[in-house]
Tab-separated table of C-alpha atoms in Angstrom:
chain	number	residue	atom	x	y	z
A	56	MET	CA	-10.825	-6.027	31.927
A	57	ASP	CA	-13.373	-5.232	29.196
A	58	TYR	CA	-11.356	-5.027	25.981
A	59	THR	CA	-14.474	-4.719	23.815
A	60	ALA	CA	-15.109	-1.172	25.021
A	61	MET	CA	-11.540	-0.044	24.291
A	62	LYS	CA	-10.289	1.863	21.298
A	63	ASP	CA	-7.325	0.531	19.319
A	64	ALA	CA	-4.972	3.104	20.844
A	65	GLU	CA	-5.855	1.900	24.365
A	66	LEU	CA	-5.291	-1.741	23.398
A	67	ILE	CA	-1.923	-0.845	21.887
A	68	ARG	CA	-0.914	1.079	25.013
A	69	LEU	CA	-1.881	-1.875	27.213
A	70	TYR	CA	0.105	-4.273	25.027
A	71	ILE	CA	3.170	-2.019	25.120
A	72	GLU	CA	2.806	-1.990	28.929
A	73	GLY	CA	2.897	-5.811	28.920
A	74	ASP	CA	-0.722	-6.953	28.476
A	75	GLU	CA	-0.542	-9.757	25.872
A	76	LYS	CA	-4.338	-10.229	25.931
A	77	ALA	CA	-4.782	-6.676	24.629
A	78	LEU	CA	-2.751	-7.607	21.544
A	79	SER	CA	-4.771	-10.805	21.024
A	80	PHE	CA	-7.982	-8.798	21.165
A	81	LEU	CA	-6.596	-6.181	18.743
A	82	ILE	CA	-5.589	-8.894	16.248
A	83	ASN	CA	-8.946	-10.673	16.545
A	84	LYS	CA	-10.759	-7.372	16.095
A	85	HIS	CA	-9.076	-6.623	12.745
A	86	GLU	CA	-7.933	-9.986	11.390
A	87	GLN	CA	-10.933	-10.521	9.091
A	88	ARG	CA	-10.517	-7.159	7.365
A	89	ILE	CA	-6.730	-7.421	7.006
A	90	PHE	CA	-6.778	-11.072	5.908
A	91	SER	CA	-9.554	-10.392	3.371
A	92	TYR	CA	-7.528	-7.525	1.908
A	93	ILE	CA	-4.413	-9.715	1.566
A	94	LEU	CA	-6.403	-12.629	0.118
A	95	SER	CA	-8.064	-10.332	-2.432
A	96	LYS	CA	-4.610	-9.399	-3.758
A	97	ILE	CA	-2.782	-12.733	-3.567
A	98	GLN	CA	-5.755	-15.064	-4.203
A	99	ASN	CA	-4.096	-18.033	-2.512
A	100	ARG	CA	-5.203	-18.823	1.037
A	101	ASP	CA	-1.900	-20.382	2.171
A	102	LEU	CA	0.220	-17.519	0.819
A	103	ALA	CA	-2.274	-14.995	2.207
A	104	ASN	CA	-1.897	-16.637	5.641
A	105	ASP	CA	1.877	-16.281	5.397
A	106	VAL	CA	1.625	-12.588	4.494
A	107	PHE	CA	-0.969	-12.085	7.260
A	108	GLN	CA	1.429	-13.605	9.819
A	109	ASP	CA	4.294	-11.464	8.498
A	110	THR	CA	2.072	-8.392	8.796
A	111	PHE	CA	1.478	-8.962	12.489
A	112	VAL	CA	5.118	-9.865	13.139
A	113	LYS	CA	6.042	-6.473	11.656
A	114	ILE	CA	3.316	-4.716	13.663
A	115	ILE	CA	4.500	-6.325	16.918
A	116	LYS	CA	8.134	-5.415	16.203
A	117	THR	CA	7.102	-1.818	15.580
A	118	PHE	CA	5.181	-1.734	18.879
A	119	ARG	CA	8.127	-3.214	20.784
A	120	LYS	CA	10.571	-0.713	19.321
A	121	GLY	CA	8.246	2.112	20.383
A	122	ASN	CA	7.934	3.356	16.797
A	123	TYR	CA	4.124	3.296	16.534
A	124	ASN	CA	2.476	6.733	16.454
A	125	GLU	CA	-0.501	6.527	14.099
A	126	GLU	CA	-2.868	8.329	16.501
A	127	GLY	CA	-5.956	6.173	16.341
A	128	LYS	CA	-5.604	4.988	12.754
A	129	PHE	CA	-4.355	1.472	13.496
A	130	LEU	CA	-6.372	-0.300	10.790
A	131	ASN	CA	-5.185	1.994	7.981
A	132	TRP	CA	-1.600	1.631	9.198
A	133	ALA	CA	-1.916	-2.167	9.427
A	134	LEU	CA	-3.410	-2.305	5.910
A	135	ARG	CA	-0.458	-0.276	4.602
A	136	ILE	CA	1.943	-2.787	6.145
A	137	ALA	CA	-0.055	-5.659	4.631
A	138	HIS	CA	-0.075	-3.879	1.269
A	139	ASN	CA	3.701	-3.397	1.321
A	140	LEU	CA	4.216	-7.062	2.192
A	141	VAL	CA	1.915	-8.096	-0.673
A	142	ILE	CA	4.046	-5.982	-3.035
A	143	ASP	CA	7.190	-7.611	-1.603
A	144	HIS	CA	5.625	-11.015	-2.230
A	145	PHE	CA	4.955	-10.157	-5.881
A	146	ARG	CA	8.430	-8.693	-6.305
A	147	LYS	CA	9.943	-11.930	-5.057
A	148	GLN	CA	7.886	-13.746	-7.643
A	149	LYS	CA	8.756	-11.074	-10.224
A	150	ARG	CA	5.132	-10.542	-11.105
A	151	ILE	CA	3.651	-7.322	-9.816
A	152	PRO	CA	-0.089	-7.332	-10.562
A	153	THR	CA	-1.246	-4.894	-13.193
A	154	VAL	CA	-4.131	-2.503	-12.845
A	155	ALA	CA	-7.103	-2.994	-15.131
A	156	PRO	CA	-7.119	-0.341	-17.864
A	157	ASN	CA	-9.597	2.483	-17.594
A	158	ASP	CA	-10.219	5.783	-19.299
A	159	GLU	CA	-7.742	7.697	-17.113
A	160	TYR	CA	-4.283	8.554	-18.357
A	161	ASP	CA	-2.358	5.629	-16.886
A	162	ILE	CA	1.277	6.524	-16.524
A	163	PHE	CA	2.112	3.067	-15.188
A	164	LYS	CA	1.354	1.158	-18.364
A	165	ILE	CA	4.632	0.673	-20.155
A	166	ILE	CA	3.915	-1.312	-23.273
A	167	LYS	CA	5.980	-4.440	-23.655
A	168	ASP	CA	5.589	-7.393	-25.958
A	169	GLY	CA	6.402	-11.017	-25.313
A	170	SER	CA	9.646	-10.804	-27.281
A	171	GLU	CA	11.375	-8.382	-24.908
A	172	ASN	CA	15.139	-8.759	-25.183
A	173	ALA	CA	17.606	-8.293	-22.317
A	174	GLU	CA	18.424	-4.696	-23.255
A	175	THR	CA	14.761	-3.668	-23.510
A	176	GLY	CA	14.084	-5.398	-20.195
A	177	MET	CA	16.876	-3.451	-18.486
A	178	ILE	CA	15.618	-0.168	-19.942
A	179	ARG	CA	12.060	-0.934	-18.804
A	180	GLU	CA	13.288	-1.773	-15.284
A	181	GLN	CA	15.270	1.485	-15.140
A	182	ILE	CA	12.247	3.492	-16.311
A	183	GLU	CA	10.139	1.859	-13.587
A	184	LYS	CA	12.785	2.575	-10.916
A	185	ASP	CA	13.074	6.220	-12.040
A	186	LEU	CA	9.287	6.556	-12.070
A	187	HIS	CA	8.995	5.173	-8.536
A	188	LYS	CA	11.645	7.669	-7.323
A	189	LEU	CA	9.618	10.533	-8.831
A	190	ILE	CA	6.409	9.209	-7.244
A	191	LEU	CA	8.020	9.542	-3.809
A	192	LYS	CA	8.453	13.295	-4.445
A	193	LEU	CA	4.680	13.840	-4.576
A	194	PRO	CA	2.882	15.467	-1.617
A	195	PRO	CA	1.826	12.803	0.956
A	196	GLU	CA	-1.937	13.031	0.231
A	197	GLN	CA	-1.381	12.618	-3.516
A	198	LEU	CA	1.114	9.805	-2.975
A	199	GLU	CA	-1.340	7.946	-0.741
A	200	VAL	CA	-4.195	8.120	-3.277
A	201	LEU	CA	-1.872	7.140	-6.123
A	202	ARG	CA	-0.602	4.096	-4.208
A	203	LEU	CA	-4.075	2.994	-3.141
A	204	ARG	CA	-5.413	3.351	-6.678
A	205	HIS	CA	-2.570	1.981	-8.792
A	206	PHE	CA	-0.821	-0.435	-6.458
A	207	SER	CA	-3.726	-1.629	-4.311
A	208	GLY	CA	-6.303	-1.366	-7.080
A	209	LEU	CA	-8.880	0.258	-4.791
A	210	SER	CA	-11.889	2.092	-6.176
A	211	PHE	CA	-12.160	5.816	-5.474
A	212	LYS	CA	-15.032	5.053	-3.077
A	213	ASP	CA	-12.772	2.664	-1.112
A	214	ILE	CA	-9.947	5.210	-1.191
A	215	ALA	CA	-12.317	7.879	0.150
A	216	ASP	CA	-13.463	5.540	2.936
A	217	GLN	CA	-9.920	4.486	3.845
A	218	THR	CA	-8.494	8.013	3.869
A	219	GLY	CA	-11.511	9.708	5.431
A	220	VAL	CA	-12.130	12.165	2.579
A	221	SER	CA	-14.899	12.609	0.001
A	222	ILE	CA	-14.765	10.823	-3.345
A	223	ASN	CA	-14.315	14.201	-5.067
A	224	THR	CA	-11.305	14.959	-2.863
A	225	ALA	CA	-9.802	11.546	-3.665
A	226	LEU	CA	-10.386	12.134	-7.398
A	227	GLY	CA	-8.868	15.608	-7.138
A	228	ARG	CA	-5.790	14.292	-5.356
A	229	MET	CA	-5.325	11.665	-8.054
A	230	ARG	CA	-5.686	14.279	-10.785
A	231	TYR	CA	-3.072	16.525	-9.144
A	232	ALA	CA	-0.790	13.536	-8.545
A	233	LEU	CA	-0.785	12.736	-12.271
A	234	ILE	CA	-0.309	16.407	-13.230
A	235	ASN	CA	2.590	16.740	-10.779
A	236	LEU	CA	4.095	13.459	-11.929
A	237	ARG	CA	4.060	14.647	-15.547
A	238	LYS	CA	5.761	17.910	-14.469
A	239	LEU	CA	8.401	15.957	-12.533
A	240	MET	CA	9.011	13.767	-15.570
A	241	GLN	CA	9.510	16.866	-17.743
A	242	GLU	CA	11.864	18.428	-15.172
A	243	HIS	CA	13.933	15.241	-15.106
A	244	ASN	CA	13.788	14.784	-18.903
A	245	MET	CA	12.220	11.391	-18.382
A	246	SER	CA	10.359	9.502	-21.075
A	247	LEU	CA	8.281	6.345	-20.753
A	248	SER	CA	9.405	5.232	-24.184
A	249	LEU	CA	11.486	2.054	-24.403
A	250	SER	CA	13.264	3.202	-27.550
């Protein structure tokens, strides 16, 4: 069987029907891109290998449960899984990477100094939890761009490529995400202040 001519969806269907070689080909086809993404975030080859393995364990479990329905967007879906596992890795280490500052209004920068006491730390954690709950209320397109920009640290060009839209559309979605997030914060009387 010529796997090289097959689309991802065909390989996935074959694997679900019992063809293990189809899965091997699918993994080999995308491993460089997925591993490079993980390594770029974690910057430790051994840990990146662990997260890469966990990514494919999760992918295989999803296939086996019959829960995969990404309609030809396997790579984007796999990168989302990898991204979520990278975030889990940082959470376990209690050090979520920060995004480099830029000239945009960055709602995720909560100023803290090195002398944070227990009370301030608890308040900051609660603010972050509340903020993440509000983020989930955004429309899916805005949520996706926001996550890719602020949590994956992708450029708008990369976001446009990954989501299949123009750079202007990606920028527009980010702008509306921030506007909507501010509105949600006002509706919920939420402040980013620690005092």
